[in-house]
């Protein structure tokens, strides 16, 4: 079976490959210094795509999760549809969208939002389902209406699970943005792909990867800190 | 828009696109072969480790840590870095790169499956004088089969999906159809891009459906979640 296939590489990269991998170092300060500008631009694009995708996904998915919880007959269809979307490989999704939406950041954003959707919907639904029946009964007995129950009892109690969903979605989104490189809008992924295709340039691939992982961890820490801020009651449980 | 759709249909209807060397059939076989090897490698690493950790109850945090760390690493990065190491190009670097993303679900389900085995059943087995190893083989593992099957499905679907990206960095597989299409540009390659997207999405959904069926068959009726 012919595994390596050079059909897709530019001629210079093919010849580089035939000469074996160039002997660049894995990490180079001079590369970073000389390319600070393009690294910065790619990083900024990465952050922007992630932030926008997370914003849209959260705004869509949290109400969708609440809807799936409150309207029983919608639970299965919402989960099934987002499950199917999640199964479609990212490259395929971009390939399905690109011919109609063009090689734009919007196409990448739509793809990113679709993947984050399932994770956040699941987190929201799990959180709402975990609200103890007694708590709901007590609120019912105290005269809470359906909307007040949702806003003041169910959502606050579901917050930790919603936030977990957001954290997982954010970390996955940071990693997924790189695939946007096929559309020319992949943030740091663009550097990884061009680093590979132009002479297998190790310092560029490694630097972009490290920045990408660091960004994912930073997002995780930020959301975890934000989570502690909005759910102060969970801190007591940890302290005791 | 309609143009691209008819181009895609024309592309899919051209038998040469299927039977040519490096056509759909070749690429599909390559894609499934790479994926199967990656899942196998993942199982060989994750199952013994997860089962052992679940059985002894030590190092439970490991499964969470592994899945958190691997989630943060972009697939594309790993796929482009591993060929530059001593592994070299092609399957020897693509398979381990894909296996990395199969390990978290396999590890977590193996750990949880063994860990969540009915405590009464475990106690009864120990009470009957079974050794730790016998409890593992005769009680915990049989009870963990549904979880192992579900982890296998998640891992396999993930790997088949991820394998698409291998094409971007010269690793082969069905993603090559899409990658070639993008190489041609949107006006010429649009139909091929769409056709590739449809094919890859279908393969992923079919694998998911087949493995869901396997999972159902492997789950004894008494262990199925009550509805």
Coordinates of C-alpha atoms in Angstrom, one line a residue:
Chain A
X1 CA 0.0 0.0 0.0
X2 CA 1.5 3.3 -1.0
X3 CA 1.5 5.3 2.2
X4 CA 3.5 8.5 1.5
X5 CA 1.9 10.3 -1.3
X6 CA 3.5 13.5 -2.6
X7 CA 0.5 14.6 -4.7
X8 CA -0.4 17.5 -2.4
X9 CA 2.8 19.1 -1.7
X10 CA 4.4 22.0 -3.4
X11 CA 7.5 21.0 -5.4
X12 CA 9.9 22.6 -3.0
X13 CA 8.5 20.6 -0.1
X14 CA 8.6 17.4 -2.1
X15 CA 12.3 17.8 -3.0
X16 CA 12.9 18.7 0.7
X17 CA 11.3 15.5 1.7
X18 CA 13.3 13.5 -0.7
X19 CA 16.4 15.0 0.8
X20 CA 15.1 13.8 4.2
X21 CA 14.1 16.2 7.0
X22 CA 16.2 19.4 7.1
X23 CA 18.4 19.6 10.1
X24 CA 16.7 22.6 11.8
X25 CA 16.7 22.8 15.6
X26 CA 13.4 22.0 17.4
X27 CA 13.4 25.3 19.0
X28 CA 15.0 28.6 18.0
X29 CA 15.0 32.0 19.7
X30 CA 16.1 33.7 16.5
X31 CA 13.1 32.3 14.7
X32 CA 10.8 33.8 17.3
X33 CA 12.6 37.1 17.3
X34 CA 12.6 37.4 13.5
X35 CA 9.0 36.4 13.2
X36 CA 7.5 38.0 16.2
X37 CA 5.1 39.9 14.0
X38 CA 3.6 37.0 12.1
X39 CA 3.5 34.9 15.3
X40 CA 1.6 37.8 17.0
X41 CA -0.8 38.1 14.1
X42 CA -1.5 34.3 14.0
X43 CA -1.9 34.3 17.8
X44 CA -4.3 37.2 17.7
X45 CA -6.4 35.5 14.9
X46 CA -6.4 32.4 17.0
X47 CA -7.7 34.2 20.1
X48 CA -10.3 36.1 18.1
X49 CA -11.7 33.0 16.4
X50 CA -11.8 31.1 19.7
X51 CA -13.5 34.0 21.6
X52 CA -16.1 34.6 18.9
X53 CA -16.8 30.9 18.5
X54 CA -17.2 30.4 22.3
X55 CA -19.5 33.5 22.5
X56 CA -21.8 32.3 19.8
X57 CA -21.7 28.7 21.0
X58 CA -22.6 29.7 24.6
X59 CA -25.4 32.0 23.5
X60 CA -26.9 29.3 21.3
X61 CA -26.1 26.2 23.4
X62 CA -27.2 27.2 26.9
X63 CA -30.7 28.2 25.9
X64 CA -30.8 25.1 23.7
X65 CA -29.8 23.0 26.7
X66 CA -32.5 24.6 28.8
X67 CA -35.0 24.1 26.1
X68 CA -34.0 20.4 25.8
X69 CA -34.5 20.1 29.6
X70 CA -37.9 21.9 29.9
X71 CA -39.4 20.4 26.7
X72 CA -39.1 16.7 27.2
X73 CA -40.0 15.7 23.7
X74 CA -37.2 17.9 22.3
X75 CA -34.5 16.3 24.4
X76 CA -33.8 13.4 22.1
X77 CA -33.9 15.3 18.8
X78 CA -31.6 18.1 20.1
X79 CA -29.0 15.6 21.5
X80 CA -29.2 13.5 18.4
X81 CA -28.8 16.4 16.0
X82 CA -25.8 17.8 17.9
X83 CA -24.4 14.3 18.2
X84 CA -24.5 13.9 14.4
X85 CA -22.9 17.3 13.9
X86 CA -20.2 16.3 16.4
X87 CA -19.4 13.0 14.5
X88 CA -18.8 14.7 11.2
X89 CA -15.0 15.2 11.0
X90 CA -13.8 18.8 11.2
X91 CA -12.2 18.8 7.8
X92 CA -15.3 17.4 6.2
X93 CA -17.5 20.0 7.9
X94 CA -15.2 22.8 6.5
X95 CA -15.3 21.1 3.1
X96 CA -19.1 21.0 3.2
X97 CA -19.3 24.7 4.2
X98 CA -16.5 26.2 2.1
X99 CA -18.0 25.9 -1.3
X100 CA -21.1 27.9 -0.2
X101 CA -19.5 30.3 2.4
X102 CA -16.1 30.7 0.8
X103 CA -12.6 30.7 2.3
X104 CA -13.6 33.1 5.1
X105 CA -13.3 33.4 8.8
X106 CA -17.1 33.0 8.9
X107 CA -16.9 29.5 7.6
X108 CA -14.3 28.6 10.2
X109 CA -16.5 30.2 12.9
X110 CA -19.6 28.3 11.9
X111 CA -17.7 25.0 12.0
X112 CA -16.2 25.8 15.4
X113 CA -19.6 26.8 16.9
X114 CA -21.1 23.6 15.7
X115 CA -18.6 21.5 17.6
X116 CA -18.7 23.5 20.7
X117 CA -22.5 23.3 20.7
X118 CA -22.8 19.7 21.6
X119 CA -20.4 19.9 24.5
X120 CA -22.1 22.9 26.0
X121 CA -25.6 21.6 25.4
X122 CA -24.7 18.3 27.2
X123 CA -23.1 20.2 30.1
X124 CA -26.2 22.3 30.5
X125 CA -28.6 19.4 30.3
X126 CA -26.5 17.3 32.8
X127 CA -26.4 20.2 35.2
X128 CA -30.1 20.8 35.1
X129 CA -30.9 17.1 35.5
X130 CA -28.8 17.0 38.6
X131 CA -31.0 19.5 40.5
X132 CA -32.3 17.4 43.4
X133 CA -36.0 16.7 43.3
X134 CA -36.4 17.8 46.9
X135 CA -35.0 21.2 46.1
X136 CA -37.5 21.6 43.3
X137 CA -40.3 20.4 45.5
X138 CA -39.3 22.9 48.2
X139 CA -39.2 25.8 45.7
X140 CA -42.6 24.7 44.3
X141 CA -44.0 24.7 47.8
X142 CA -42.6 28.2 48.5
X143 CA -44.6 29.3 45.5
X144 CA -41.9 29.7 42.8
X145 CA -43.3 29.9 39.3
X146 CA -41.8 28.0 36.5
X147 CA -39.6 30.9 35.3
X148 CA -38.5 31.9 38.8
X149 CA -37.6 28.3 39.5
X150 CA -35.5 28.2 36.4
X151 CA -33.7 31.5 37.0
X152 CA -33.2 31.3 40.8
X153 CA -33.0 27.6 41.6
X154 CA -32.3 25.4 38.6
X155 CA -29.7 27.5 36.6
X156 CA -27.6 28.4 39.7
X157 CA -27.5 24.8 40.7
X158 CA -26.6 23.7 37.2
X159 CA -23.8 26.4 36.9
X160 CA -20.9 24.2 37.8
X161 CA -21.8 21.7 35.1
X162 CA -22.5 24.4 32.6
X163 CA -19.0 25.8 33.3
X164 CA -17.4 22.4 33.0
X165 CA -19.0 22.2 29.5
X166 CA -17.7 25.7 28.6
X167 CA -14.2 24.8 29.8
X168 CA -14.1 21.6 27.7
X169 CA -15.5 23.4 24.7
X170 CA -13.0 26.2 25.0
X171 CA -10.0 23.9 25.1
X172 CA -11.3 21.8 22.2
X173 CA -12.0 24.9 20.2
X174 CA -8.5 26.3 20.6
X175 CA -7.2 23.0 19.2
X176 CA -9.8 22.9 16.5
X177 CA -9.1 26.4 15.2
X178 CA -5.8 25.0 13.7
X179 CA -7.9 23.0 11.1
X180 CA -9.2 26.3 9.8
X181 CA -5.7 26.5 8.2
X182 CA -7.2 24.7 5.1
X183 CA -9.4 27.7 4.6
X184 CA -6.5 30.0 5.2
X185 CA -8.0 31.1 8.5
X186 CA -6.5 28.8 11.1
X187 CA -4.6 31.2 13.4
X188 CA -1.6 29.3 14.7
X189 CA -2.6 26.3 12.6
X190 CA -1.7 28.3 9.5
X191 CA 1.9 28.5 10.8
X192 CA 1.9 24.7 11.6
X193 CA 0.7 23.9 8.1
X194 CA 2.9 26.3 6.2
X195 CA 5.9 25.2 8.4
X196 CA 5.3 21.6 7.4
X197 CA 4.7 22.4 3.7
X198 CA 7.6 24.8 3.3
X199 CA 10.7 22.7 4.0
X200 CA 9.4 21.0 7.2
X201 CA 10.5 24.0 9.2
X202 CA 10.6 22.6 12.8
X203 CA 11.0 25.8 14.8
X204 CA 7.9 27.3 13.3
X205 CA 5.8 24.1 13.9
X206 CA 7.0 23.7 17.4
X207 CA 6.6 27.4 18.4
X208 CA 3.0 27.5 17.0
X209 CA 2.2 24.3 18.8
X210 CA 3.5 25.5 22.1
X211 CA 1.6 28.7 21.8
X212 CA -1.5 26.8 20.9
X213 CA -1.3 24.5 23.9
X214 CA -0.5 27.5 26.2
X215 CA -3.6 29.3 24.9
X216 CA -5.7 26.3 25.6
X217 CA -4.4 26.0 29.2
X218 CA -4.9 29.8 29.7
X219 CA -8.5 29.5 28.5
X220 CA -9.0 26.6 30.9
X221 CA -7.6 28.6 33.8
X222 CA -9.5 31.7 33.0
X223 CA -12.8 29.9 32.8
X224 CA -12.1 27.9 36.0
X225 CA -11.3 31.2 37.8
X226 CA -14.5 32.8 36.3
X227 CA -16.4 29.7 37.5
X228 CA -15.2 30.1 41.0
X229 CA -16.2 33.7 40.9
X230 CA -19.8 33.1 39.9
X231 CA -20.3 30.0 42.1
X232 CA -18.9 31.2 45.4
X233 CA -20.9 28.6 47.3
X234 CA -18.9 25.7 45.8
X235 CA -15.7 27.0 47.3
X236 CA -16.9 26.3 50.8
X237 CA -17.3 22.6 50.0
X238 CA -13.6 22.5 48.9
X239 CA -12.4 24.3 51.9
X240 CA -14.1 22.2 54.5
Chain B
X1 CA -24.0 27.3 -5.4
X2 CA -26.1 24.9 -7.6
X3 CA -23.0 24.6 -9.8
X4 CA -20.9 23.3 -7.0
X5 CA -23.5 20.7 -6.1
X6 CA -23.8 19.4 -9.6
X7 CA -20.0 19.4 -9.9
X8 CA -19.8 17.3 -6.7
X9 CA -22.5 14.9 -8.0
X10 CA -20.6 14.6 -11.3
X11 CA -17.3 14.0 -9.4
X12 CA -19.0 11.2 -7.3
X13 CA -20.5 9.7 -10.4
X14 CA -17.3 9.4 -12.3
X15 CA -16.2 5.8 -11.9
X16 CA -12.5 6.8 -12.5
X17 CA -12.5 8.9 -9.4
X18 CA -13.3 5.7 -7.5
X19 CA -11.1 3.1 -9.2
X20 CA -8.0 5.2 -10.1
X21 CA -4.8 4.6 -8.2
X22 CA -5.2 6.9 -5.1
X23 CA -8.9 7.1 -5.9
X24 CA -11.7 6.8 -3.4
X25 CA -11.4 3.0 -3.0
X26 CA -7.6 3.1 -2.4
X27 CA -7.9 6.0 0.0
X28 CA -10.8 4.5 1.9
X29 CA -8.8 1.3 2.4
X30 CA -5.8 3.3 3.5
X31 CA -8.0 5.4 5.8
X32 CA -9.6 2.5 7.5
X33 CA -6.3 0.6 7.7
X34 CA -4.5 3.6 9.4
X35 CA -7.5 4.1 11.8
X36 CA -7.6 0.4 12.7
X37 CA -3.9 0.3 13.5
X38 CA -4.3 3.5 15.6
X39 CA -7.2 2.1 17.6
X40 CA -5.4 -1.2 18.1
X41 CA -2.3 0.6 19.4
X42 CA -4.6 2.7 21.6
X43 CA -6.3 -0.4 23.0
X44 CA -3.0 -2.1 23.7
X45 CA -1.8 0.8 25.8
X46 CA -5.0 2.2 27.4
X47 CA -6.9 -1.0 28.3
X48 CA -4.3 -2.8 30.4
X49 CA -3.4 0.5 32.1
X50 CA -7.1 1.6 32.7
X51 CA -8.1 -1.9 33.9
X52 CA -5.1 -2.1 36.3
X53 CA -5.7 1.4 37.7
X54 CA -9.5 0.6 38.0
X55 CA -8.8 -2.7 39.7
X56 CA -6.2 -1.4 42.2
X57 CA -8.0 1.9 42.6
X58 CA -4.7 3.8 42.6
X59 CA -4.0 6.7 40.2
X60 CA -7.6 7.5 39.3
X61 CA -6.6 11.1 38.6
X62 CA -4.4 9.8 35.8
X63 CA -7.4 9.3 33.4
X64 CA -8.6 12.8 33.9
X65 CA -5.2 14.3 33.4
X66 CA -4.5 12.3 30.2
X67 CA -7.8 13.4 28.6
X68 CA -7.3 17.1 29.7
X69 CA -3.7 17.2 28.3
X70 CA -4.5 15.5 25.0
X71 CA -7.6 17.7 24.4
X72 CA -5.3 20.8 24.4
X73 CA -2.9 19.4 21.8
X74 CA -4.0 20.2 18.3
X75 CA -4.2 17.0 16.1
X76 CA -2.7 18.9 13.2
X77 CA 0.4 19.8 15.4
X78 CA 1.0 16.2 16.4
X79 CA 0.5 14.9 12.8
X80 CA 3.0 17.4 11.5
X81 CA 5.6 17.0 14.3
X82 CA 5.8 13.2 14.5
X83 CA 7.0 12.7 10.9
X84 CA 10.0 15.0 11.7
X85 CA 11.1 12.7 14.5
X86 CA 12.9 9.4 14.0
X87 CA 9.5 7.8 13.1
X88 CA 9.7 9.2 9.6
X89 CA 6.8 9.8 7.2
X90 CA 3.7 7.7 6.5
X91 CA 2.1 5.1 8.7
X92 CA 4.9 4.9 11.4
X93 CA 4.2 8.5 12.4
X94 CA 0.5 8.8 11.5
X95 CA -0.6 5.8 13.6
X96 CA 0.9 6.9 16.9
X97 CA -0.3 10.4 16.3
X98 CA -3.9 9.1 15.9
X99 CA -3.5 6.7 18.8
X100 CA -2.8 9.6 21.1
X101 CA -6.4 10.7 20.6
X102 CA -7.9 7.2 21.0
X103 CA -6.3 6.8 24.4
X104 CA -8.4 9.2 26.6
X105 CA -11.8 7.6 25.9
X106 CA -10.4 4.1 26.1
X107 CA -8.5 4.8 29.3
X108 CA -11.5 6.5 31.0
X109 CA -14.0 3.8 30.2
X110 CA -11.7 1.0 31.1
X111 CA -11.0 2.7 34.5
X112 CA -14.7 3.5 35.1
X113 CA -15.9 0.2 33.9
X114 CA -13.8 -1.8 36.3
X115 CA -14.2 0.7 39.1
X116 CA -18.0 0.8 38.8
X117 CA -18.4 -2.9 38.9
X118 CA -21.2 -3.7 41.3
X119 CA -19.6 -3.6 44.8
X120 CA -21.9 -6.3 46.1
X121 CA -20.9 -8.6 43.3
X122 CA -17.2 -7.9 44.1
X123 CA -17.7 -8.5 47.8
X124 CA -19.6 -11.7 47.2
X125 CA -16.8 -12.9 44.9
X126 CA -14.1 -12.2 47.5
X127 CA -16.4 -13.9 50.1
X128 CA -16.5 -17.0 48.0
X129 CA -12.7 -17.1 48.2
X130 CA -11.8 -15.8 44.7
X131 CA -8.4 -14.2 44.4
X132 CA -7.9 -10.6 43.3
X133 CA -7.0 -11.8 39.8
X134 CA -10.0 -14.1 39.6
X135 CA -12.3 -11.2 40.7
X136 CA -10.8 -9.1 38.0
X137 CA -11.3 -11.7 35.2
X138 CA -14.6 -13.3 36.3
X139 CA -16.5 -10.4 37.9
X140 CA -15.1 -6.9 37.1
X141 CA -14.1 -7.4 33.5
X142 CA -17.4 -9.0 32.4
X143 CA -19.3 -6.2 34.1
X144 CA -17.1 -3.6 32.4
X145 CA -17.7 -4.9 28.9
X146 CA -20.5 -2.4 28.1
X147 CA -18.3 0.5 29.2
X148 CA -15.3 -0.9 27.2
X149 CA -17.5 -1.2 24.1
X150 CA -18.7 2.4 24.5
X151 CA -15.1 3.7 24.9
X152 CA -14.1 1.7 21.9
X153 CA -16.8 3.3 19.8
X154 CA -15.9 6.8 20.9
X155 CA -12.2 6.2 20.3
X156 CA -12.8 4.6 16.9
X157 CA -15.1 7.3 15.6
X158 CA -12.6 9.9 16.9
X159 CA -9.7 8.3 15.1
X160 CA -11.6 7.8 11.8
X161 CA -12.5 11.5 12.0
X162 CA -9.0 12.6 13.0
X163 CA -7.4 10.5 10.3
X164 CA -8.9 12.9 7.7
X165 CA -6.4 15.5 8.9
X166 CA -3.4 13.2 8.1
X167 CA -3.9 14.1 4.4
X168 CA -3.0 17.7 5.1
X169 CA 0.5 16.7 6.1
X170 CA 1.0 14.0 3.6
X171 CA -0.2 11.2 5.7
X172 CA -2.8 9.8 3.2
X173 CA -6.4 8.7 3.7
X174 CA -9.7 10.1 2.5
X175 CA -8.9 13.6 3.5
X176 CA -6.7 13.7 0.5
X177 CA -9.8 14.2 -1.7
X178 CA -10.6 17.4 0.2
X179 CA -7.0 18.5 0.4
X180 CA -6.5 18.0 -3.4
X181 CA -9.7 20.0 -4.0
X182 CA -8.5 22.9 -1.9
X183 CA -5.2 22.6 -3.8
X184 CA -7.1 23.1 -7.1
X185 CA -8.8 26.2 -5.7
X186 CA -12.5 26.8 -5.0
X187 CA -13.6 27.5 -8.6
X188 CA -12.1 24.3 -10.1
X189 CA -12.0 22.1 -7.0
X190 CA -15.2 23.2 -5.3
X191 CA -17.2 20.1 -6.5
X192 CA -14.4 17.8 -5.4
X193 CA -14.1 19.5 -2.0
X194 CA -17.9 19.0 -1.5
X195 CA -17.8 15.4 -2.7
X196 CA -14.9 14.7 -0.4
X197 CA -16.7 16.3 2.5
X198 CA -19.8 14.2 1.9
X199 CA -17.7 11.0 1.6
X200 CA -15.7 11.6 4.8
X201 CA -18.8 12.6 6.8
X202 CA -20.7 9.5 5.5
X203 CA -17.8 7.2 6.5
X204 CA -17.7 8.7 10.0
X205 CA -21.4 8.3 10.5
X206 CA -21.5 4.8 9.1
X207 CA -18.7 3.7 11.5
X208 CA -20.5 5.4 14.4
X209 CA -23.7 3.5 13.5
X210 CA -22.0 0.1 13.1
X211 CA -20.1 0.4 16.3
X212 CA -23.3 1.6 18.2
X213 CA -24.9 -1.7 17.0
X214 CA -21.8 -3.7 18.2
X215 CA -22.1 -1.9 21.5
X216 CA -25.7 -2.8 21.9
X217 CA -25.1 -6.5 21.0
X218 CA -22.2 -6.7 23.6
X219 CA -24.3 -5.2 26.4
X220 CA -26.3 -7.9 28.2
X221 CA -30.0 -7.0 28.6
X222 CA -29.6 -6.9 32.4
X223 CA -26.9 -4.2 32.1
X224 CA -28.8 -2.0 29.7
X225 CA -29.9 1.3 31.2
X226 CA -33.5 1.1 32.3
X227 CA -35.8 3.3 30.2

